[in-house]
Short mmCIF file of C-alpha atoms in Angstrom, two decimals:
data_model
loop_
_atom_site.label_atom_id
_atom_site.label_comp_id
_atom_site.label_asym_id
_atom_site.label_seq_id
_atom_site.Cartn_x
_atom_site.Cartn_y
_atom_site.Cartn_z
CA MET A 215 -14.91 17.82 23.01
CA THR A 216 -14.85 16.53 19.45
CA PRO A 217 -15.77 12.86 19.28
CA VAL A 218 -13.01 10.73 17.76
CA LEU A 219 -13.08 7.43 15.91
CA TYR A 220 -9.94 5.64 14.76
CA VAL A 221 -9.90 3.25 11.80
CA VAL A 222 -6.66 1.31 11.95
CA GLY A 223 -4.90 -0.98 9.47
CA LEU A 224 -3.10 -3.74 11.37
CA GLY A 225 -0.89 -4.83 8.47
CA PRO A 226 -0.72 -8.33 7.07
CA GLY A 227 -0.28 -10.23 10.32
CA ASN A 228 3.31 -9.82 11.47
CA SER A 229 3.44 -7.46 14.44
CA GLU A 230 6.74 -6.00 13.17
CA GLN A 231 4.82 -4.63 10.19
CA VAL A 232 2.51 -2.51 12.36
CA THR A 233 3.34 1.20 12.41
CA ALA A 234 4.01 3.17 15.60
CA GLU A 235 1.02 5.34 14.71
CA ALA A 236 -1.30 2.31 14.62
CA ARG A 237 0.04 1.07 17.97
CA ARG A 238 -0.56 4.45 19.52
CA ALA A 239 -4.14 4.59 18.28
CA LEU A 240 -4.77 1.11 19.69
CA ALA A 241 -3.25 2.08 23.04
CA GLY A 242 -6.03 4.57 23.64
CA ALA A 243 -8.98 2.40 22.63
CA THR A 244 -11.93 1.92 24.93
CA ASP A 245 -13.60 -0.34 22.37
CA LEU A 246 -12.27 -2.54 19.56
CA LEU A 247 -14.54 -3.31 16.61
CA GLY A 248 -13.85 -5.52 13.63
CA TYR A 249 -13.86 -9.00 12.21
CA PHE A 250 -13.16 -11.46 15.08
CA PRO A 251 -9.55 -12.39 14.18
CA TYR A 252 -8.52 -8.75 13.69
CA VAL A 253 -10.01 -7.74 17.05
CA ALA A 254 -7.99 -10.56 18.64
CA ARG A 255 -4.80 -9.36 16.93
CA ALA A 256 -5.44 -5.78 18.03
CA ALA A 257 -6.00 -6.91 21.62
CA ALA A 258 -2.74 -8.88 21.53
CA LEU A 259 -0.87 -5.81 20.24
CA ILE A 260 -2.30 -3.71 23.08
CA GLU A 261 -1.25 -6.36 25.58
CA ALA A 262 2.28 -6.39 24.16
CA GLY A 263 2.53 -2.65 24.74
CA PRO A 264 2.82 0.32 22.44
CA GLY A 265 6.60 0.22 22.24
CA ARG A 266 8.23 3.54 21.71
CA SER A 267 4.89 5.18 21.02
CA ALA A 268 3.48 6.00 24.41
CA PRO A 269 -0.08 7.33 24.35
CA ASP A 270 -0.11 11.11 24.23
CA GLU A 271 -2.43 14.01 23.62
CA SER A 272 -3.63 12.55 20.34
CA CYS A 273 -5.36 9.82 22.37
CA PRO A 274 -6.81 12.20 24.95
CA ARG A 275 -9.33 9.96 26.61
CA GLY A 276 -7.62 6.59 26.59
CA PRO A 277 -7.09 5.00 29.95
CA ASN A 278 -3.31 5.13 29.52
CA ALA A 279 -2.64 8.82 29.19
CA GLN A 280 -0.28 8.72 32.19
CA GLY A 281 1.99 5.97 30.85
CA TYR A 282 1.49 2.48 29.62
CA VAL A 283 -0.44 -0.01 31.69
CA PRO A 284 -1.92 -2.87 29.68
CA HIS A 285 -5.65 -2.43 29.57
CA ALA A 286 -8.46 -4.42 28.13
CA PRO A 287 -10.77 -2.46 25.85
CA VAL A 288 -14.21 -3.91 25.26
CA ARG A 289 -14.02 -6.29 22.31
CA HIS A 290 -16.82 -6.17 19.76
CA GLY A 291 -15.76 -8.87 17.31
CA SER A 292 -18.25 -9.57 14.58
CA ASP A 293 -18.57 -11.66 11.46
CA ASN A 294 -17.58 -10.62 7.98
CA ARG A 295 -20.27 -9.05 5.77
CA GLU A 296 -21.54 -6.99 8.73
CA GLU A 297 -19.45 -3.96 7.87
CA LEU A 298 -22.19 -1.32 7.82
CA ASP A 299 -23.71 -2.44 11.13
CA ARG A 300 -20.24 -2.44 12.66
CA ALA A 301 -19.58 1.05 11.31
CA ARG A 302 -22.82 2.39 12.78
CA HIS A 303 -22.02 0.79 16.13
CA ALA A 304 -18.57 2.43 16.19
CA LEU A 305 -20.00 5.83 15.26
CA THR A 306 -22.61 5.53 18.02
CA LEU A 307 -19.89 4.72 20.58
CA ALA A 308 -17.84 7.72 19.44
CA LEU A 309 -20.80 10.07 19.95
CA GLU A 310 -21.24 8.62 23.45
CA GLY A 311 -17.76 9.92 24.29
CA ARG A 312 -15.93 6.61 24.10
CA LEU A 313 -12.82 6.08 21.97
CA PRO A 314 -13.67 3.26 19.58
CA VAL A 315 -11.01 1.83 17.27
CA VAL A 316 -12.22 -0.07 14.22
CA VAL A 317 -9.57 -2.49 12.95
CA SER A 318 -8.92 -4.09 9.57
CA GLY A 319 -6.22 -6.45 8.39
CA GLY A 320 -3.71 -4.86 6.01
CA ASP A 321 -4.81 -1.33 5.20
CA ALA A 322 -8.32 -0.25 6.22
CA GLY A 323 -8.69 1.70 2.97
CA VAL A 324 -8.11 -1.31 0.69
CA PHE A 325 -11.22 -3.50 0.87
CA GLY A 326 -11.26 -2.77 4.61
CA MET A 327 -13.52 -0.87 7.00
CA ALA A 328 -12.68 2.74 6.08
CA SER A 329 -15.15 2.97 3.21
CA ALA A 330 -17.97 1.41 5.24
CA ILE A 331 -17.44 4.02 7.99
CA PHE A 332 -17.82 6.91 5.54
CA GLU A 333 -20.76 5.26 3.81
CA ALA A 334 -22.49 5.04 7.19
CA ILE A 335 -21.72 8.71 7.89
CA ASP A 336 -22.93 9.82 4.46
CA THR A 337 -26.26 8.01 4.74
CA GLY A 338 -26.92 8.07 8.51
CA ASP A 339 -27.38 10.31 11.54
CA PRO A 340 -26.28 13.88 10.59
CA HIS A 341 -24.45 14.16 13.95
CA TRP A 342 -22.00 11.51 12.75
CA LYS A 343 -20.51 14.13 10.43
CA THR A 344 -19.08 15.90 13.49
CA ILE A 345 -16.97 12.87 14.43
CA ASP A 346 -13.24 13.25 13.80
CA VAL A 347 -12.60 10.00 11.91
CA ARG A 348 -8.86 9.31 11.81
CA VAL A 349 -7.82 6.65 9.33
CA ILE A 350 -4.39 5.18 10.14
CA PRO A 351 -2.82 3.49 7.11
CA GLY A 352 -1.32 0.02 7.31
CA ILE A 353 0.83 -2.26 5.17
CA SER A 354 -1.75 -3.69 2.78
CA ALA A 355 -1.68 -7.36 1.75
CA VAL A 356 -0.67 -6.37 -1.77
CA LEU A 357 2.39 -4.45 -0.55
CA ALA A 358 3.40 -7.25 1.83
CA ALA A 359 3.02 -9.87 -0.91
CA SER A 360 4.96 -7.75 -3.37
CA ALA A 361 7.88 -7.34 -0.93
CA ARG A 362 7.86 -11.05 -0.13
CA LEU A 363 7.99 -12.03 -3.81
CA GLY A 364 10.54 -9.43 -4.95
CA ALA A 365 9.11 -6.50 -6.89
CA PRO A 366 6.15 -7.69 -8.97
CA LEU A 367 4.50 -4.24 -8.79
CA GLY A 368 7.53 -2.58 -10.42
CA GLY A 369 5.37 -0.72 -12.94
CA ASP A 370 1.73 0.33 -13.22
CA PHE A 371 -0.68 -1.97 -11.42
CA CYS A 372 -4.25 -2.39 -10.26
CA VAL A 373 -5.93 -3.92 -7.25
CA LEU A 374 -9.24 -5.66 -7.92
CA SER A 375 -11.58 -7.70 -5.78
CA LEU A 376 -12.87 -10.80 -7.55
CA SER A 377 -15.84 -11.02 -5.22
CA ASP A 378 -19.27 -10.37 -6.66
CA ASN A 379 -20.83 -9.67 -3.28
CA LEU A 380 -20.75 -5.91 -3.88
CA LYS A 381 -20.71 -5.74 -7.68
CA PRO A 382 -22.18 -7.94 -10.39
CA TRP A 383 -19.92 -10.46 -12.10
CA PRO A 384 -20.07 -8.71 -15.51
CA VAL A 385 -18.44 -5.65 -13.88
CA VAL A 386 -15.71 -7.86 -12.39
CA ALA A 387 -15.09 -9.53 -15.76
CA ARG A 388 -15.04 -6.25 -17.65
CA ARG A 389 -12.53 -4.68 -15.24
CA LEU A 390 -10.26 -7.72 -15.41
CA GLY A 391 -10.29 -7.68 -19.19
CA LEU A 392 -9.57 -3.96 -19.48
CA ALA A 393 -6.78 -4.15 -16.89
CA ALA A 394 -5.14 -7.00 -18.82
CA GLU A 395 -5.48 -5.09 -22.09
CA ALA A 396 -3.88 -2.07 -20.43
CA GLY A 397 -0.82 -4.17 -19.57
CA LEU A 398 -1.20 -3.63 -15.82
CA VAL A 399 -0.02 -6.08 -13.20
CA ILE A 400 -3.21 -7.22 -11.48
CA ALA A 401 -3.45 -7.99 -7.77
CA LEU A 402 -6.62 -9.95 -7.07
CA TYR A 403 -8.15 -9.82 -3.61
CA ASN A 404 -10.88 -12.27 -2.55
CA PRO A 405 -10.12 -14.71 -5.38
CA ARG A 406 -12.13 -17.58 -3.97
CA SER A 407 -14.47 -18.61 -1.18
CA LYS A 408 -16.73 -21.53 -0.39
CA SER A 409 -19.69 -19.73 -1.90
CA ARG A 410 -17.68 -18.69 -4.99
CA PRO A 411 -15.60 -21.77 -5.88
CA ASP A 412 -15.50 -21.25 -9.66
CA GLN A 413 -14.91 -17.55 -10.27
CA LEU A 414 -11.14 -17.69 -10.27
CA ASP A 415 -11.18 -20.35 -12.99
CA ARG A 416 -13.57 -18.15 -14.96
CA ALA A 417 -11.16 -15.25 -14.47
CA PHE A 418 -8.21 -17.31 -15.76
CA ALA A 419 -10.28 -18.45 -18.77
CA LEU A 420 -11.10 -14.83 -19.59
CA LEU A 421 -7.46 -13.74 -19.20
CA ARG A 422 -6.25 -16.56 -21.50
CA ASP A 423 -8.05 -14.81 -24.36
CA ILE A 424 -5.99 -11.65 -23.77
CA LEU A 425 -2.63 -12.54 -22.23
CA PRO A 426 0.06 -14.97 -23.46
CA PRO A 427 0.13 -18.45 -21.88
CA ASP A 428 3.52 -17.85 -20.21
CA THR A 429 2.19 -14.87 -18.22
CA LEU A 430 3.40 -15.29 -14.63
CA ILE A 431 0.76 -16.01 -12.00
CA VAL A 432 1.68 -16.01 -8.32
CA PHE A 433 -0.45 -17.31 -5.48
CA ALA A 434 0.68 -15.53 -2.30
CA ARG A 435 -1.11 -17.01 0.69
CA ALA A 436 -1.18 -15.53 4.21
CA ILE A 437 1.96 -13.45 3.68
CA GLY A 438 3.49 -12.26 6.93
CA ARG A 439 1.76 -15.02 8.90
CA GLU A 440 3.26 -18.28 10.06
CA ASP A 441 1.28 -20.31 7.55
CA GLU A 442 2.40 -18.29 4.52
CA ARG A 443 2.85 -20.13 1.23
CA VAL A 444 3.96 -18.95 -2.21
CA LEU A 445 3.33 -20.72 -5.51
CA SER A 446 4.27 -19.34 -8.91
CA THR A 447 3.10 -20.74 -12.22
CA THR A 448 1.98 -19.61 -15.65
CA LEU A 449 -1.43 -18.57 -16.91
CA ALA A 450 -1.53 -21.80 -18.95
CA GLN A 451 -1.06 -23.88 -15.78
CA ALA A 452 -2.95 -21.78 -13.23
CA ARG A 453 -6.00 -23.34 -11.64
CA GLY A 454 -8.54 -21.85 -9.27
CA GLU A 455 -7.92 -24.54 -6.65
CA MET A 456 -4.41 -23.15 -6.12
CA ALA A 457 -6.03 -20.29 -4.15
CA ASP A 458 -8.13 -20.15 -1.01
CA MET A 459 -9.73 -17.33 0.99
CA SER A 460 -6.36 -16.16 2.36
CA THR A 461 -4.62 -15.96 -1.01
CA LEU A 462 -3.74 -12.88 -2.99
CA VAL A 463 -3.30 -13.71 -6.68
CA MET A 464 -0.84 -11.66 -8.71
CA ILE A 465 -1.17 -11.65 -12.50
CA GLY A 466 1.99 -10.50 -14.20
CA CYS A 467 2.29 -8.31 -17.28
CA ALA A 468 4.64 -8.44 -20.28
CA GLN A 469 7.49 -7.01 -18.17
CA THR A 470 7.10 -9.43 -15.25
CA ARG A 471 9.94 -11.95 -14.94
CA GLU A 472 11.13 -14.72 -12.65
CA ILE A 473 14.75 -14.84 -11.49
CA VAL A 474 15.54 -18.52 -10.97
CA ARG A 475 18.24 -19.08 -8.33
CA PRO A 476 19.89 -22.51 -7.94
CA GLY A 477 18.99 -23.99 -4.56
CA GLN A 478 17.10 -20.90 -3.49
CA GLU A 479 13.62 -19.53 -3.90
CA SER A 480 13.12 -17.64 -7.13
CA ARG A 481 12.26 -13.93 -7.17
CA ILE A 482 9.56 -12.21 -9.19
CA TYR A 483 9.85 -8.66 -10.47
CA THR A 484 8.40 -6.36 -13.09
CA ALA A 485 10.94 -4.43 -15.12
CA ARG A 486 10.33 -0.70 -15.11
CA SER A 487 10.75 0.08 -18.79
CA VAL A 488 7.96 -0.47 -21.29
CA SER A 489 8.82 -0.07 -24.94
CA MET B 159 27.86 -16.31 5.14
CA THR B 160 25.09 -15.34 2.74
CA PRO B 161 25.41 -11.74 1.62
CA VAL B 162 22.37 -9.65 2.55
CA LEU B 163 20.87 -6.53 1.02
CA TYR B 164 17.89 -4.72 2.49
CA VAL B 165 15.52 -2.61 0.41
CA VAL B 166 13.46 -0.54 2.80
CA GLY B 167 10.34 1.58 2.34
CA LEU B 168 10.48 4.57 4.69
CA GLY B 169 6.82 5.49 4.40
CA PRO B 170 5.50 8.86 3.29
CA GLY B 171 7.60 11.04 5.59
CA ASN B 172 6.16 10.88 9.08
CA SER B 173 8.40 8.80 11.33
CA GLU B 174 5.35 7.37 13.11
CA GLN B 175 4.40 5.67 9.84
CA VAL B 176 7.63 3.66 9.68
CA THR B 177 7.27 0.00 10.67
CA ALA B 178 9.34 -1.66 13.41
CA GLU B 179 10.70 -4.02 10.74
CA ALA B 180 12.02 -1.10 8.69
CA ARG B 181 13.63 0.49 11.74
CA ARG B 182 15.32 -2.79 12.58
CA ALA B 183 16.74 -3.16 9.09
CA LEU B 184 18.06 0.40 9.23
CA ALA B 185 19.66 -0.21 12.63
CA GLY B 186 22.03 -2.76 11.11
CA ALA B 187 23.08 -0.77 8.04
CA THR B 188 26.75 -0.23 7.24
CA ASP B 189 25.79 1.75 4.13
CA LEU B 190 22.72 3.74 3.14
CA LEU B 191 21.94 4.16 -0.55
CA GLY B 192 19.15 6.13 -2.18
CA TYR B 193 17.93 9.47 -3.38
CA PHE B 194 19.55 12.19 -1.20
CA PRO B 195 16.48 13.20 0.87
CA TYR B 196 15.59 9.56 1.64
CA VAL B 197 19.14 8.79 2.79
CA ALA B 198 18.91 11.81 5.10
CA ARG B 199 15.59 10.57 6.50
CA ALA B 200 16.99 7.09 7.03
CA ALA B 201 20.03 8.51 8.84
CA ALA B 202 17.74 10.58 11.08
CA LEU B 203 15.68 7.49 11.92
CA ILE B 204 18.84 5.59 12.86
CA GLU B 205 19.94 8.47 15.04
CA ALA B 206 16.56 8.54 16.80
CA GLY B 207 16.99 4.87 17.65
CA PRO B 208 15.16 1.73 16.67
CA GLY B 209 12.55 1.98 19.41
CA ARG B 210 11.21 -1.29 20.60
CA SER B 211 12.87 -3.14 17.75
CA ALA B 212 16.39 -3.78 18.94
CA PRO B 213 18.69 -5.27 16.31
CA ASP B 214 18.74 -9.03 16.56
CA GLU B 215 19.89 -12.08 14.66
CA SER B 216 18.17 -10.96 11.49
CA CYS B 217 20.74 -8.13 11.27
CA PRO B 218 23.75 -10.30 12.08
CA ARG B 219 26.54 -8.00 11.12
CA GLY B 220 25.23 -4.62 12.13
CA PRO B 221 27.35 -2.70 14.61
CA ASN B 222 24.52 -2.69 17.14
CA ALA B 223 23.99 -6.36 17.80
CA GLN B 224 24.66 -5.92 21.52
CA GLY B 225 22.13 -3.13 22.09
CA TYR B 226 21.45 0.20 20.56
CA VAL B 227 24.23 2.71 20.19
CA PRO B 228 23.61 5.33 17.50
CA HIS B 229 25.99 4.72 14.64
CA ALA B 230 26.64 6.48 11.41
CA PRO B 231 26.52 4.26 8.36
CA VAL B 232 28.24 5.50 5.24
CA ARG B 233 25.79 7.64 3.26
CA HIS B 234 25.69 7.19 -0.49
CA GLY B 235 23.05 9.72 -1.50
CA SER B 236 22.55 10.08 -5.24
CA ASP B 237 20.33 11.87 -7.67
CA ASN B 238 17.08 10.59 -9.07
CA ARG B 239 17.22 8.72 -12.41
CA GLU B 240 20.37 6.88 -11.28
CA GLU B 241 18.47 3.87 -9.99
CA LEU B 242 20.33 1.13 -11.87
CA ASP B 243 23.79 2.47 -10.98
CA ARG B 244 22.69 2.74 -7.37
CA ALA B 245 21.36 -0.82 -7.45
CA ARG B 246 24.66 -2.16 -8.83
CA HIS B 247 26.59 -0.25 -6.19
CA ALA B 248 24.47 -1.74 -3.41
CA LEU B 249 24.83 -5.28 -4.80
CA THR B 250 28.62 -4.84 -5.01
CA LEU B 251 28.73 -3.70 -1.37
CA ALA B 252 26.66 -6.70 -0.29
CA LEU B 253 29.07 -9.12 -1.99
CA GLU B 254 31.95 -7.39 -0.19
CA GLY B 255 30.38 -8.45 3.10
CA ARG B 256 28.89 -5.12 4.09
CA LEU B 257 25.24 -4.65 5.01
CA PRO B 258 23.88 -2.09 2.58
CA VAL B 259 20.35 -0.76 2.98
CA VAL B 260 18.73 0.82 -0.07
CA VAL B 261 15.95 3.21 0.91
CA SER B 262 12.91 4.54 -0.92
CA GLY B 263 10.17 6.90 0.16
CA GLY B 264 6.78 5.22 0.65
CA ASP B 265 7.02 1.57 -0.40
CA ALA B 266 10.13 0.46 -2.31
CA GLY B 267 7.99 -1.80 -4.53
CA VAL B 268 5.77 1.03 -5.81
CA PHE B 269 7.83 3.12 -8.25
CA GLY B 270 10.74 2.72 -5.81
CA MET B 271 14.09 0.95 -5.79
CA ALA B 272 12.99 -2.70 -5.45
CA SER B 273 12.41 -3.27 -9.14
CA ALA B 274 15.73 -1.66 -10.10
CA ILE B 275 17.57 -4.00 -7.70
CA PHE B 276 16.09 -7.10 -9.32
CA GLU B 277 16.62 -5.72 -12.82
CA ALA B 278 20.30 -5.27 -11.96
CA ILE B 279 20.48 -8.83 -10.61
CA ASP B 280 18.71 -10.29 -13.64
CA THR B 281 21.01 -8.60 -16.15
CA GLY B 282 24.31 -8.34 -14.21
CA ASP B 283 27.00 -10.34 -12.39
CA PRO B 284 25.71 -13.92 -11.87
CA HIS B 285 27.06 -13.84 -8.30
CA TRP B 286 24.47 -11.21 -7.45
CA LYS B 287 21.83 -13.97 -7.60
CA THR B 288 23.29 -15.41 -4.37
CA ILE B 289 22.50 -12.23 -2.42
CA ASP B 290 19.62 -12.51 0.01
CA VAL B 291 17.63 -9.42 -0.99
CA ARG B 292 15.09 -8.60 1.71
CA VAL B 293 12.43 -6.12 0.68
CA ILE B 294 10.75 -4.46 3.68
CA PRO B 295 7.38 -2.98 2.76
CA GLY B 296 6.41 0.56 3.73
CA ILE B 297 3.30 2.73 3.78
CA SER B 298 3.11 3.85 0.16
CA ALA B 299 2.14 7.40 -0.78
CA VAL B 300 -1.15 6.15 -2.21
CA LEU B 301 -2.15 4.48 1.07
CA ALA B 302 -1.11 7.51 3.12
CA ALA B 303 -3.04 9.85 0.84
CA SER B 304 -6.09 7.62 0.92
CA ALA B 305 -6.12 7.53 4.73
CA ARG B 306 -5.65 11.30 4.92
CA LEU B 307 -8.56 11.96 2.55
CA GLY B 308 -10.98 9.38 3.94
CA ALA B 309 -11.41 6.24 1.88
CA PRO B 310 -11.11 7.11 -1.83
CA LEU B 311 -9.77 3.63 -2.67
CA GLY B 312 -12.90 1.97 -1.26
CA GLY B 313 -13.32 -0.19 -4.37
CA ASP B 314 -11.13 -1.40 -7.23
CA PHE B 315 -8.29 0.95 -8.08
CA CYS B 316 -5.10 1.31 -10.06
CA VAL B 317 -1.78 3.03 -9.52
CA LEU B 318 -0.20 4.58 -12.61
CA SER B 319 2.88 6.70 -13.18
CA LEU B 320 2.24 9.57 -15.56
CA SER B 321 5.94 9.89 -16.33
CA ASP B 322 7.10 8.97 -19.80
CA ASN B 323 10.71 8.51 -18.71
CA LEU B 324 10.35 4.72 -18.74
CA LYS B 325 7.46 4.23 -21.12
CA PRO B 326 6.27 6.12 -24.19
CA TRP B 327 3.40 8.58 -23.81
CA PRO B 328 0.98 6.53 -25.97
CA VAL B 329 1.28 3.69 -23.43
CA VAL B 330 0.54 6.13 -20.59
CA ALA B 331 -2.47 7.53 -22.44
CA ARG B 332 -3.82 4.09 -23.36
CA ARG B 333 -3.56 2.85 -19.75
CA LEU B 334 -5.29 5.95 -18.42
CA GLY B 335 -8.13 5.58 -20.87
CA LEU B 336 -8.67 1.87 -20.20
CA ALA B 337 -8.54 2.39 -16.42
CA ALA B 338 -11.17 5.13 -16.68
CA GLU B 339 -13.36 2.93 -18.89
CA ALA B 340 -13.02 0.15 -16.34
CA GLY B 341 -14.45 2.43 -13.65
CA LEU B 342 -11.35 2.21 -11.46
CA VAL B 343 -10.24 4.91 -9.07
CA ILE B 344 -6.89 6.06 -10.49
CA ALA B 345 -3.94 7.13 -8.32
CA LEU B 346 -1.43 9.03 -10.44
CA TYR B 347 2.21 9.13 -9.36
CA ASN B 348 4.69 11.56 -10.95
CA PRO B 349 1.95 13.77 -12.41
CA ARG B 350 4.22 16.67 -13.27
CA SER B 351 7.81 17.84 -13.33
CA LYS B 352 9.77 20.72 -14.78
CA SER B 353 10.62 18.67 -17.85
CA ARG B 354 7.01 17.47 -18.22
CA PRO B 355 4.87 20.54 -17.49
CA ASP B 356 1.96 19.70 -19.83
CA GLN B 357 1.26 16.00 -19.44
CA LEU B 358 -1.21 16.28 -16.60
CA ASP B 359 -3.35 18.69 -18.63
CA ARG B 360 -3.21 16.23 -21.53
CA ALA B 361 -4.30 13.48 -19.13
CA PHE B 362 -7.27 15.53 -17.91
CA ALA B 363 -8.25 16.32 -21.51
CA LEU B 364 -8.19 12.64 -22.35
CA LEU B 365 -10.23 11.72 -19.25
CA ARG B 366 -12.87 14.37 -20.07
CA ASP B 367 -13.80 12.31 -23.13
CA ILE B 368 -14.55 9.30 -20.92
CA LEU B 369 -15.62 10.45 -17.46
CA PRO B 370 -18.39 12.88 -16.43
CA PRO B 371 -17.37 16.49 -15.66
CA ASP B 372 -18.29 16.17 -11.97
CA THR B 373 -15.81 13.31 -11.41
CA LEU B 374 -13.90 14.09 -8.21
CA ILE B 375 -10.21 14.93 -8.59
CA VAL B 376 -8.02 15.30 -5.50
CA PHE B 377 -4.53 16.73 -5.37
CA ALA B 378 -2.78 15.29 -2.32
CA ARG B 379 0.58 16.95 -1.85
CA ALA B 380 3.37 15.77 0.50
CA ILE B 381 0.99 13.78 2.69
CA GLY B 382 2.50 12.93 6.07
CA ARG B 383 5.01 15.78 5.81
CA GLU B 384 4.79 19.19 7.42
CA ASP B 385 4.10 20.91 4.12
CA GLU B 386 1.15 18.68 3.16
CA ARG B 387 -1.72 20.24 1.23
CA VAL B 388 -4.98 18.83 -0.06
CA LEU B 389 -7.15 20.27 -2.81
CA SER B 390 -10.28 18.65 -4.20
CA THR B 391 -12.10 19.72 -7.34
CA THR B 392 -13.91 18.24 -10.31
CA LEU B 393 -12.61 16.97 -13.62
CA ALA B 394 -14.21 20.00 -15.30
CA GLN B 395 -12.20 22.36 -13.08
CA ALA B 396 -8.95 20.41 -12.68
CA ARG B 397 -5.81 21.99 -14.10
CA GLY B 398 -2.30 20.61 -14.32
CA GLU B 399 -0.82 23.54 -12.41
CA MET B 400 -2.67 22.33 -9.29
CA ALA B 401 -0.01 19.60 -8.99
CA ASP B 402 3.74 19.62 -8.52
CA MET B 403 6.41 16.92 -8.22
CA SER B 404 5.32 16.01 -4.68
CA THR B 405 1.63 15.60 -5.51
CA LEU B 406 -0.33 12.41 -5.87
CA VAL B 407 -3.44 12.93 -8.00
CA MET B 408 -6.52 10.81 -7.28
CA ILE B 409 -9.15 10.48 -9.97
CA GLY B 410 -12.45 9.29 -8.60
CA CYS B 411 -14.91 6.85 -10.17
CA ALA B 412 -18.72 6.84 -10.35
CA GLN B 413 -18.91 5.71 -6.69
CA THR B 414 -16.54 8.36 -5.30
CA ARG B 415 -18.26 11.00 -3.17
CA GLU B 416 -17.41 13.99 -1.02
CA ILE B 417 -18.90 14.38 2.45
CA VAL B 418 -19.15 18.11 3.08
CA ARG B 419 -18.95 19.03 6.78
CA PRO B 420 -19.86 22.52 7.99
CA GLY B 421 -16.77 24.27 9.35
CA GLN B 422 -14.59 21.20 8.89
CA GLU B 423 -12.59 19.66 6.10
CA SER B 424 -14.63 17.46 3.80
CA ARG B 425 -13.97 13.75 3.45
CA ILE B 426 -13.67 11.75 0.23
CA TYR B 427 -14.69 8.11 -0.05
CA THR B 428 -15.63 5.54 -2.66
CA ALA B 429 -18.75 3.56 -1.88
CA ARG B 430 -18.20 -0.19 -2.01
CA SER B 431 -21.23 -1.27 -4.01
CA VAL B 432 -21.33 -1.04 -7.80
CA SER B 433 -24.66 -1.75 -9.47
#
């Protein structure tokens, strides 16, 4: 029987934003692997039940093939920055005939676990190439933030990670500059962490040389979670301390506008036409 | 009572990739507005039932507040390129006290209807600003294609429309060139249509001056639908006729690789580390 490994995007944090397909993949898991809080969310989703998506032949070896009974897959929560080890562990479990599900927040293909899984396959045990890796897409943080704000991605856009853990800072700075020159809306993941407290201010300084001071900047924190928070300002006023590890920073382009509404939250959108 | 308008992303075409939140919004609709095929898909989803997401207080005026009974909202299917008229129609219906739901394929914020709705609000009847527009994110075509292929978006990426309907070709060409110079993976929406048969070949020609000939190019057609088709090649070999209106074209970067698997479909991923 072909070994199977699921890589599942859990969406931004609101269980209503999880797809039926993702719930079904979770329902068959014998093992959950991922960053601790995502493994906990996946376990909670399994406990809540798969909803209308009962396990079926696409989860052949899950314990629930005969109908839904909440089960408790083995949880292998691990810390961030251990992605390759986690990927190898999941691939090993799959070859042993288990049904591991690797989980990411948002979409696993956007700065999530999907790439690490294929990196491990490409550079590891040749038998891993026989594993049927099924990536299940999820609502990424950038899509959730965009919907929450209005339509800031209305035109061409890019998604960049500001972290220099996996690429040197000059590459980050060069990409930011070229994206701004191209007139793209920029969604910045990983804008700030304890070990990188100053990079977002450096990014804003760099962008001030290219973009006008009234360029809209939005800090969208923990969208879809109970502690979500939105702050919009201008490039002139933006400061790194307005973001934390859970914030996605959106940098508007020349077509990005704010609709101010008396007594109500404003909405941000990017007009579709570029002249 | 505050007038409400939903803007819902239906995902790429597979009903299992629709979120519970989207199904719930649809369940309350009195009117469906959108491009004909998306209105038909939304109506089919309503007919199938909302699954575990019964309508509740967030759909206060839907006909199904007491439990699910399939209903038939009024369908206002319209042609493409009529986005602003459609947006104004939906806003008018919302002010009349109906519960219109505007639908897009994929995610409504990514080359979908969300931006057109806010454009109409920003430039139209001041009363439209009082409408509570709720954008419900969906699995965008680029996320669905990425999951289907492996993990081609593993690093920084951008999403560009190749259409020059809403922006002049020199802007398209400049953005493409800068994105390639930045080393981003590029996801191209709207690569080709009957009225624009040659632009994708012009795009490849332009990219050949910047990127190496062995750069991976993937044509991902109708992902998530029954007629899906995937073709991968290199920039040297890529030709515009490999795409049609339903194709998303992915242009790899220096870190994008193909894992060839004997007797099985290959997988495409972008390694996370950039040196």
